[in-house]
PDB file of C-alpha atoms in Angstrom:
ATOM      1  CA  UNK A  25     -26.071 -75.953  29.094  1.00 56.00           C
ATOM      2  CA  UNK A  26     -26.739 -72.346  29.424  1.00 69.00           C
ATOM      3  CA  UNK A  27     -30.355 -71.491  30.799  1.00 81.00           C
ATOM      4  CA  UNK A  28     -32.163 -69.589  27.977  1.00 90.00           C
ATOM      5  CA  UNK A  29     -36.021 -69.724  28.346  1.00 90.00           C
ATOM      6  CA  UNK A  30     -35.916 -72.025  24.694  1.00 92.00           C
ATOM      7  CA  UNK A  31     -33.463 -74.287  26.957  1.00 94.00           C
ATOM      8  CA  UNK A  32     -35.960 -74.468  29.314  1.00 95.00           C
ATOM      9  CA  UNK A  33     -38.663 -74.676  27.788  1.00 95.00           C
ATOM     10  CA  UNK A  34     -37.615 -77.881  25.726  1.00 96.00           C
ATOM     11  CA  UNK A  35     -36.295 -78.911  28.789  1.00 96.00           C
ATOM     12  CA  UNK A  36     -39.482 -79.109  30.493  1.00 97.00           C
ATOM     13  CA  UNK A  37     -41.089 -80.445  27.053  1.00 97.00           C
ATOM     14  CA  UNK A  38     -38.850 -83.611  26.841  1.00 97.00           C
ATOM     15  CA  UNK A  39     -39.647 -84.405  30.526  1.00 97.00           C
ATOM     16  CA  UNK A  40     -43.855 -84.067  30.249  1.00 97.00           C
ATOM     17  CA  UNK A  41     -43.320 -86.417  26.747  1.00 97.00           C
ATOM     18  CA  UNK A  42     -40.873 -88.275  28.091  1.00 96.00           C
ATOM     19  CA  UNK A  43     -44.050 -89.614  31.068  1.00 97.00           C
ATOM     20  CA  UNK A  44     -45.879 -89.650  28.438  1.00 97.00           C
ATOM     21  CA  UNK A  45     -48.586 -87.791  30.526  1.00 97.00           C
ATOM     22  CA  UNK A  46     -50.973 -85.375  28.604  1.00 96.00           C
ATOM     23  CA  UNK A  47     -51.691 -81.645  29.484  1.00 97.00           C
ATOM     24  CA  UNK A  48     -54.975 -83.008  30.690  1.00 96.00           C
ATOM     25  CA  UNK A  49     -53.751 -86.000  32.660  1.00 97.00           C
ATOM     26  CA  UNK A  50     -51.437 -83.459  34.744  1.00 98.00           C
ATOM     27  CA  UNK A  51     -54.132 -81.679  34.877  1.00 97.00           C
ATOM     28  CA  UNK A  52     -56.162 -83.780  36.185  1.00 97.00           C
ATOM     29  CA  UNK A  53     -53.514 -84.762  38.746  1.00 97.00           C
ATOM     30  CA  UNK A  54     -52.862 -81.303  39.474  1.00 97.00           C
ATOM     31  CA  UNK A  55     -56.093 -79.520  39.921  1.00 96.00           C
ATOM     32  CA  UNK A  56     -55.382 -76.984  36.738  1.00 96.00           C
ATOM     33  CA  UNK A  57     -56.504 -76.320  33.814  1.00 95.00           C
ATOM     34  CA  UNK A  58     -55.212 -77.835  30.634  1.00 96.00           C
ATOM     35  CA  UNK A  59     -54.044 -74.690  28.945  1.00 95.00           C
ATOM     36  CA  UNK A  60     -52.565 -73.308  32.548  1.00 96.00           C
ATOM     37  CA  UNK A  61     -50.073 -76.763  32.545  1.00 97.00           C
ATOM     38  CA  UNK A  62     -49.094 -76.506  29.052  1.00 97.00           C
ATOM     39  CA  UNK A  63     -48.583 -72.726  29.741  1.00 96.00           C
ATOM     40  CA  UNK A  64     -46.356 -73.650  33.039  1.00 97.00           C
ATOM     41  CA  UNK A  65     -44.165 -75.752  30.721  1.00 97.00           C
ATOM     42  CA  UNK A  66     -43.959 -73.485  28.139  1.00 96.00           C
ATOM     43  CA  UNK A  67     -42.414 -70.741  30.734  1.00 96.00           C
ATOM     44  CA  UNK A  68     -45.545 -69.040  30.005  1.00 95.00           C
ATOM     45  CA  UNK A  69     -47.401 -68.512  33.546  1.00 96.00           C
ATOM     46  CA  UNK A  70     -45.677 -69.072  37.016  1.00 97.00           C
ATOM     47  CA  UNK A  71     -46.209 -72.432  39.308  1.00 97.00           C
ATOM     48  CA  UNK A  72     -47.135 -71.448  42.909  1.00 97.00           C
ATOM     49  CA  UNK A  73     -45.738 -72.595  45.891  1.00 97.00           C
ATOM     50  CA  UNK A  74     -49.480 -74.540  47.112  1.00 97.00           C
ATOM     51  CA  UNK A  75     -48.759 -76.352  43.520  1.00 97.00           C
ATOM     52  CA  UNK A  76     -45.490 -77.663  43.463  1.00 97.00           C
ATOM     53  CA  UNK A  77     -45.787 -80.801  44.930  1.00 98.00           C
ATOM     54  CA  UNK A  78     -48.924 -81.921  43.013  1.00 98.00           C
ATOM     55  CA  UNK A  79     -46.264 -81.387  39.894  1.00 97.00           C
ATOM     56  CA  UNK A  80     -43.647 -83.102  41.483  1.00 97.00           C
ATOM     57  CA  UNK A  81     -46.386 -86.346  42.150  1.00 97.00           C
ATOM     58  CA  UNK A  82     -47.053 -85.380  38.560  1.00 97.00           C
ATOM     59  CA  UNK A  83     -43.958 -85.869  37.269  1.00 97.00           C
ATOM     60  CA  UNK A  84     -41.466 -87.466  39.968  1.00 95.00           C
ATOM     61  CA  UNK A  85     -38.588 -87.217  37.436  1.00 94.00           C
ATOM     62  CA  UNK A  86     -39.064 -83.320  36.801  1.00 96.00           C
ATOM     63  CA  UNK A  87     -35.577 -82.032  38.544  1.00 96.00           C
ATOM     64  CA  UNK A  88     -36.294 -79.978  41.412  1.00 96.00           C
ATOM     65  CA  UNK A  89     -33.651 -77.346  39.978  1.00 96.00           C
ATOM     66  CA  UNK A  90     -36.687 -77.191  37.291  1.00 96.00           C
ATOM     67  CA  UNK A  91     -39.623 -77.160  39.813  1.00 97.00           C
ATOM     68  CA  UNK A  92     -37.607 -73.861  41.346  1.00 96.00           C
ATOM     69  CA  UNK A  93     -37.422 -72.593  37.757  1.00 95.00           C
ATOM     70  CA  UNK A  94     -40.936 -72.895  36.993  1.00 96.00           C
ATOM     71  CA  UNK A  95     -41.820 -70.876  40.120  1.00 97.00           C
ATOM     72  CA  UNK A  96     -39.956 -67.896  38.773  1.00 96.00           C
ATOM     73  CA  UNK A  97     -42.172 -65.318  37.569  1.00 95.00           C
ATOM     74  CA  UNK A  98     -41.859 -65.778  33.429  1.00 93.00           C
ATOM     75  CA  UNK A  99     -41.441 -63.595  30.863  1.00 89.00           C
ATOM     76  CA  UNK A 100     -44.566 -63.880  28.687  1.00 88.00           C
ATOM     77  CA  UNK A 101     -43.949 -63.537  25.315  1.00 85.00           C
ATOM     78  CA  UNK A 102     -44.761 -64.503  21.987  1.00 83.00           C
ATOM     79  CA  UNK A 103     -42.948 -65.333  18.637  1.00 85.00           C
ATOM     80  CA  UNK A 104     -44.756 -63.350  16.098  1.00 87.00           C
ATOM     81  CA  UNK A 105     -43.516 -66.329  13.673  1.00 88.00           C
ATOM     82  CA  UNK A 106     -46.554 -68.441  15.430  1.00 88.00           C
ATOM     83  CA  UNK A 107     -48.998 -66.538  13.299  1.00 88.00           C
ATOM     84  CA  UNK A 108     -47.883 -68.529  10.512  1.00 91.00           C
ATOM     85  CA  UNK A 109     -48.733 -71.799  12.394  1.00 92.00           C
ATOM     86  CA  UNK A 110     -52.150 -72.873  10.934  1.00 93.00           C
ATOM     87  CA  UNK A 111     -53.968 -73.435  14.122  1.00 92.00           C
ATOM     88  CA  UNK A 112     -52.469 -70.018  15.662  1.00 92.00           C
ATOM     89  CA  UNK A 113     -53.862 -68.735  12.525  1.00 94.00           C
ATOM     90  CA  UNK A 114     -57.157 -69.961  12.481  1.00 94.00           C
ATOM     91  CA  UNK A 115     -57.861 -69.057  16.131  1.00 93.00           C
ATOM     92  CA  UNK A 116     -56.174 -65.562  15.730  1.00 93.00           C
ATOM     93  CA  UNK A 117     -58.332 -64.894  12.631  1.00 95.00           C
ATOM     94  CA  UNK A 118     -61.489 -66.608  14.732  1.00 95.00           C
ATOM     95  CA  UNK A 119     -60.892 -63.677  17.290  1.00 94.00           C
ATOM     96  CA  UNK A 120     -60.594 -61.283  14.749  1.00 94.00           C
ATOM     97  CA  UNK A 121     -63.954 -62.261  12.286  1.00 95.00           C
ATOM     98  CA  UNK A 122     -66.006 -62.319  15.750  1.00 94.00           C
ATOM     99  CA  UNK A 123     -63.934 -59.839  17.872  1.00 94.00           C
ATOM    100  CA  UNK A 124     -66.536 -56.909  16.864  1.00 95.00           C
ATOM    101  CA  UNK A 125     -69.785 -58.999  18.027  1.00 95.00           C
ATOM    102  CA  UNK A 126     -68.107 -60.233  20.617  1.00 95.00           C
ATOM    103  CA  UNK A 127     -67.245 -56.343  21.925  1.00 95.00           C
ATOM    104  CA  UNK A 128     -70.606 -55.854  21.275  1.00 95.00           C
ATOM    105  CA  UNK A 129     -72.396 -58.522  23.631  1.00 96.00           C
ATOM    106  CA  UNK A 130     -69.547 -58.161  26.103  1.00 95.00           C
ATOM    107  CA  UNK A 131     -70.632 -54.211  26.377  1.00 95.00           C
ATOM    108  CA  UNK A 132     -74.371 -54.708  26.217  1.00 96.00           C
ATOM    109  CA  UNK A 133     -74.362 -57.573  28.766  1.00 96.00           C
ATOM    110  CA  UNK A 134     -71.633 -55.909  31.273  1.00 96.00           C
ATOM    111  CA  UNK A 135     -71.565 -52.596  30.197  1.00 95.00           C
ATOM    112  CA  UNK A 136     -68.205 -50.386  29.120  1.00 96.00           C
ATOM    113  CA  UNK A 137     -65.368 -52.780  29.749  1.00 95.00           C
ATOM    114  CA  UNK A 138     -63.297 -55.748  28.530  1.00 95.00           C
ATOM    115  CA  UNK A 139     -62.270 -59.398  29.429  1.00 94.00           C
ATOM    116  CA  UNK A 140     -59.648 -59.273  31.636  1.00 95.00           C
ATOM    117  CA  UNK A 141     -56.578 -62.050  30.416  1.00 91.00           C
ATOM    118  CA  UNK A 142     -54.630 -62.192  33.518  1.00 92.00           C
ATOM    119  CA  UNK A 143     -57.856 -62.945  35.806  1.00 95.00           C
ATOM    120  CA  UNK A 144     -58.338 -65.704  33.308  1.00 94.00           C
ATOM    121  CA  UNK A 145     -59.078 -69.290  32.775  1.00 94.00           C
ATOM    122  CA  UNK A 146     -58.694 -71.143  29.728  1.00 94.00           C
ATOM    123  CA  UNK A 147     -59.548 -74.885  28.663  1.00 95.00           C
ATOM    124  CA  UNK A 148     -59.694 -76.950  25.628  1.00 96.00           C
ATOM    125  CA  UNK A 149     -62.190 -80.056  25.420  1.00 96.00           C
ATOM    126  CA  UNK A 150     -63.134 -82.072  22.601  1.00 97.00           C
ATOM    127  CA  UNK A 151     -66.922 -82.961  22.667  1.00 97.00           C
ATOM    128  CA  UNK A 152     -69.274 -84.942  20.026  1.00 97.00           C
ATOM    129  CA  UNK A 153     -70.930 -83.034  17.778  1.00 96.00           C
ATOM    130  CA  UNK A 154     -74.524 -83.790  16.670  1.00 97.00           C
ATOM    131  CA  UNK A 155     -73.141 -85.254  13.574  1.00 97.00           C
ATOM    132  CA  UNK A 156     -70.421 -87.663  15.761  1.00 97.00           C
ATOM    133  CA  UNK A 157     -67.606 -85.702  14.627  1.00 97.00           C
ATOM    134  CA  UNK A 158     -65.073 -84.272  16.832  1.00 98.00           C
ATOM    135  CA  UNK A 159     -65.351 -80.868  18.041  1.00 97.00           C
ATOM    136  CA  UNK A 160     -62.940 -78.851  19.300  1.00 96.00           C
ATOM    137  CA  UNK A 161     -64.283 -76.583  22.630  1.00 96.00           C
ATOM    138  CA  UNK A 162     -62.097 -73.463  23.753  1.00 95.00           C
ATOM    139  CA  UNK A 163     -63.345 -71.795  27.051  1.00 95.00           C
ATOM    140  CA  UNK A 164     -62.152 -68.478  27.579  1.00 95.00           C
ATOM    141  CA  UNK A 165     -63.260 -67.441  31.217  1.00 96.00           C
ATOM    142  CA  UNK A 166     -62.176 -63.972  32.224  1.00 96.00           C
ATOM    143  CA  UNK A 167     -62.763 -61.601  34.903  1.00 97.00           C
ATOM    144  CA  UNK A 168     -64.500 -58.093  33.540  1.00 96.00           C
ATOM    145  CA  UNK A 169     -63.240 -55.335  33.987  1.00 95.00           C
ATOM    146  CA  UNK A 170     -64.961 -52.067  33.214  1.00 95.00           C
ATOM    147  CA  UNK A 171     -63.434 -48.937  31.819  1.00 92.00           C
ATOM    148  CA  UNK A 172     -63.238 -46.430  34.072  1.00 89.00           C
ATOM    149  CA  UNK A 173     -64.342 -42.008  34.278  1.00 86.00           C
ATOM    150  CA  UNK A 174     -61.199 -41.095  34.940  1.00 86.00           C
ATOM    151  CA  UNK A 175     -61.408 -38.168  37.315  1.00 86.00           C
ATOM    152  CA  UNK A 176     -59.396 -36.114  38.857  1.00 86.00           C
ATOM    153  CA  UNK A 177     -60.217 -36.054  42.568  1.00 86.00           C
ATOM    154  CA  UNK A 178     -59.921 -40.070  42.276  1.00 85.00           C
ATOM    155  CA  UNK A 179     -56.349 -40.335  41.284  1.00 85.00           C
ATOM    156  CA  UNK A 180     -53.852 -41.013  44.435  1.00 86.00           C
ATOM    157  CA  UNK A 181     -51.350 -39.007  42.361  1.00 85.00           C
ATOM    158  CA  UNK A 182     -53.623 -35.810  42.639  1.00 75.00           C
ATOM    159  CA  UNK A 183     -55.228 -36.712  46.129  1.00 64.00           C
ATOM    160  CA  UNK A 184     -52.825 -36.743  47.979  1.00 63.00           C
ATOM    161  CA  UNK A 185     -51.358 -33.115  49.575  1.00 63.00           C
ATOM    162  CA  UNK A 186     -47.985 -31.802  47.836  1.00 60.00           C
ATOM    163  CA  UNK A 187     -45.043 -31.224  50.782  1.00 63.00           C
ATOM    164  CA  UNK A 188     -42.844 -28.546  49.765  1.00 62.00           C
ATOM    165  CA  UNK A 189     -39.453 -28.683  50.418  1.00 64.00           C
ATOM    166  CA  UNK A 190     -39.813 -26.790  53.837  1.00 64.00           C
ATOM    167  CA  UNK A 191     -42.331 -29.673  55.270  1.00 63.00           C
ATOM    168  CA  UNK A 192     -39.247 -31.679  54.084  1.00 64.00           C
ATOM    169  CA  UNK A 193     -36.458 -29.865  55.914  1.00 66.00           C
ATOM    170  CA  UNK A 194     -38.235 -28.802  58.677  1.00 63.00           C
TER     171      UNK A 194
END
């Protein structure tokens, strides 16, 4: 079978049903977060070294030729076809009815600046709500990172002295 991330990924798939483990059972097990194990098995974030063998307790029939695959860096990527999935919808067009007011609170509470996504946490939980109906709880926990002046004197591009070819050659 040639080794195309879809290969892959529903290679890693079949094994996690095939425990019949959930995202949040291997996470529990693993000491991630839900979203970061279904994004590891989707080929969609890298599995450190320090993690590995909490996987492979996780999931003792995972192939170590797969564990060594996982710990690749991925390519991270995205079918644009998802947006016609109805939950990719809903939560793209959730982001995008409270992206402005978001922005806005984000800016007045940190200042210029955004949410970073790769210093980032995510987590879905299901809680109660006050009417006993299920609720669905996304946690979106990112590092901020504010815009920066750019100036001249603090780029290393600019800082640093320019050797002519005479410094070179001596």
């Amino acid at each position: 079978m040639e080794k195309t991330k879809e290969n892959v990924v529903n290679f890693l798939l079949a094994v996690r049903r095939n425990s019949g483990k959930s995202y949040g059972q291997i996470a529990e097990e693993t000491g991630l977060t839900n979203v970061y194990v279904a994004q590891l098995f989707r080929r969609q974030a890298q599995l450190k070294p320090e993690t590995a063998p909490k996987i492979r307790a996780a999931l003792p029939l995972l192939p170590e030729e797969m564990v060594e695959e996982m710990m690749r860096p991925p390519m991270r990527s995205y079918d644009p076809n998802l947006l016609q999935e109805p939950t990719i919808y809903r939560l793209n067009e959730a982001v995008m009815h409270f992206g402005e007011s978001i922005k806005e609170i984000i800016n007045e509470e940190f200042g210029d600046g955004i949410m970073s996504a790769i210093d980032f946490y995510c987590s879905v939980d299901k809680v109660k709500g006050v009417d006993g109906k299920d609720r669905v709880v996304l946690t979106f926990d990112g590092k901020y990172l504010p815009h920066t002046e750019q100036r001249s004197e603090h780029m290393v591009s600019r800082s640093q002295p320019q050797r002519s070819d005479a410094d070179i050659n001596g």
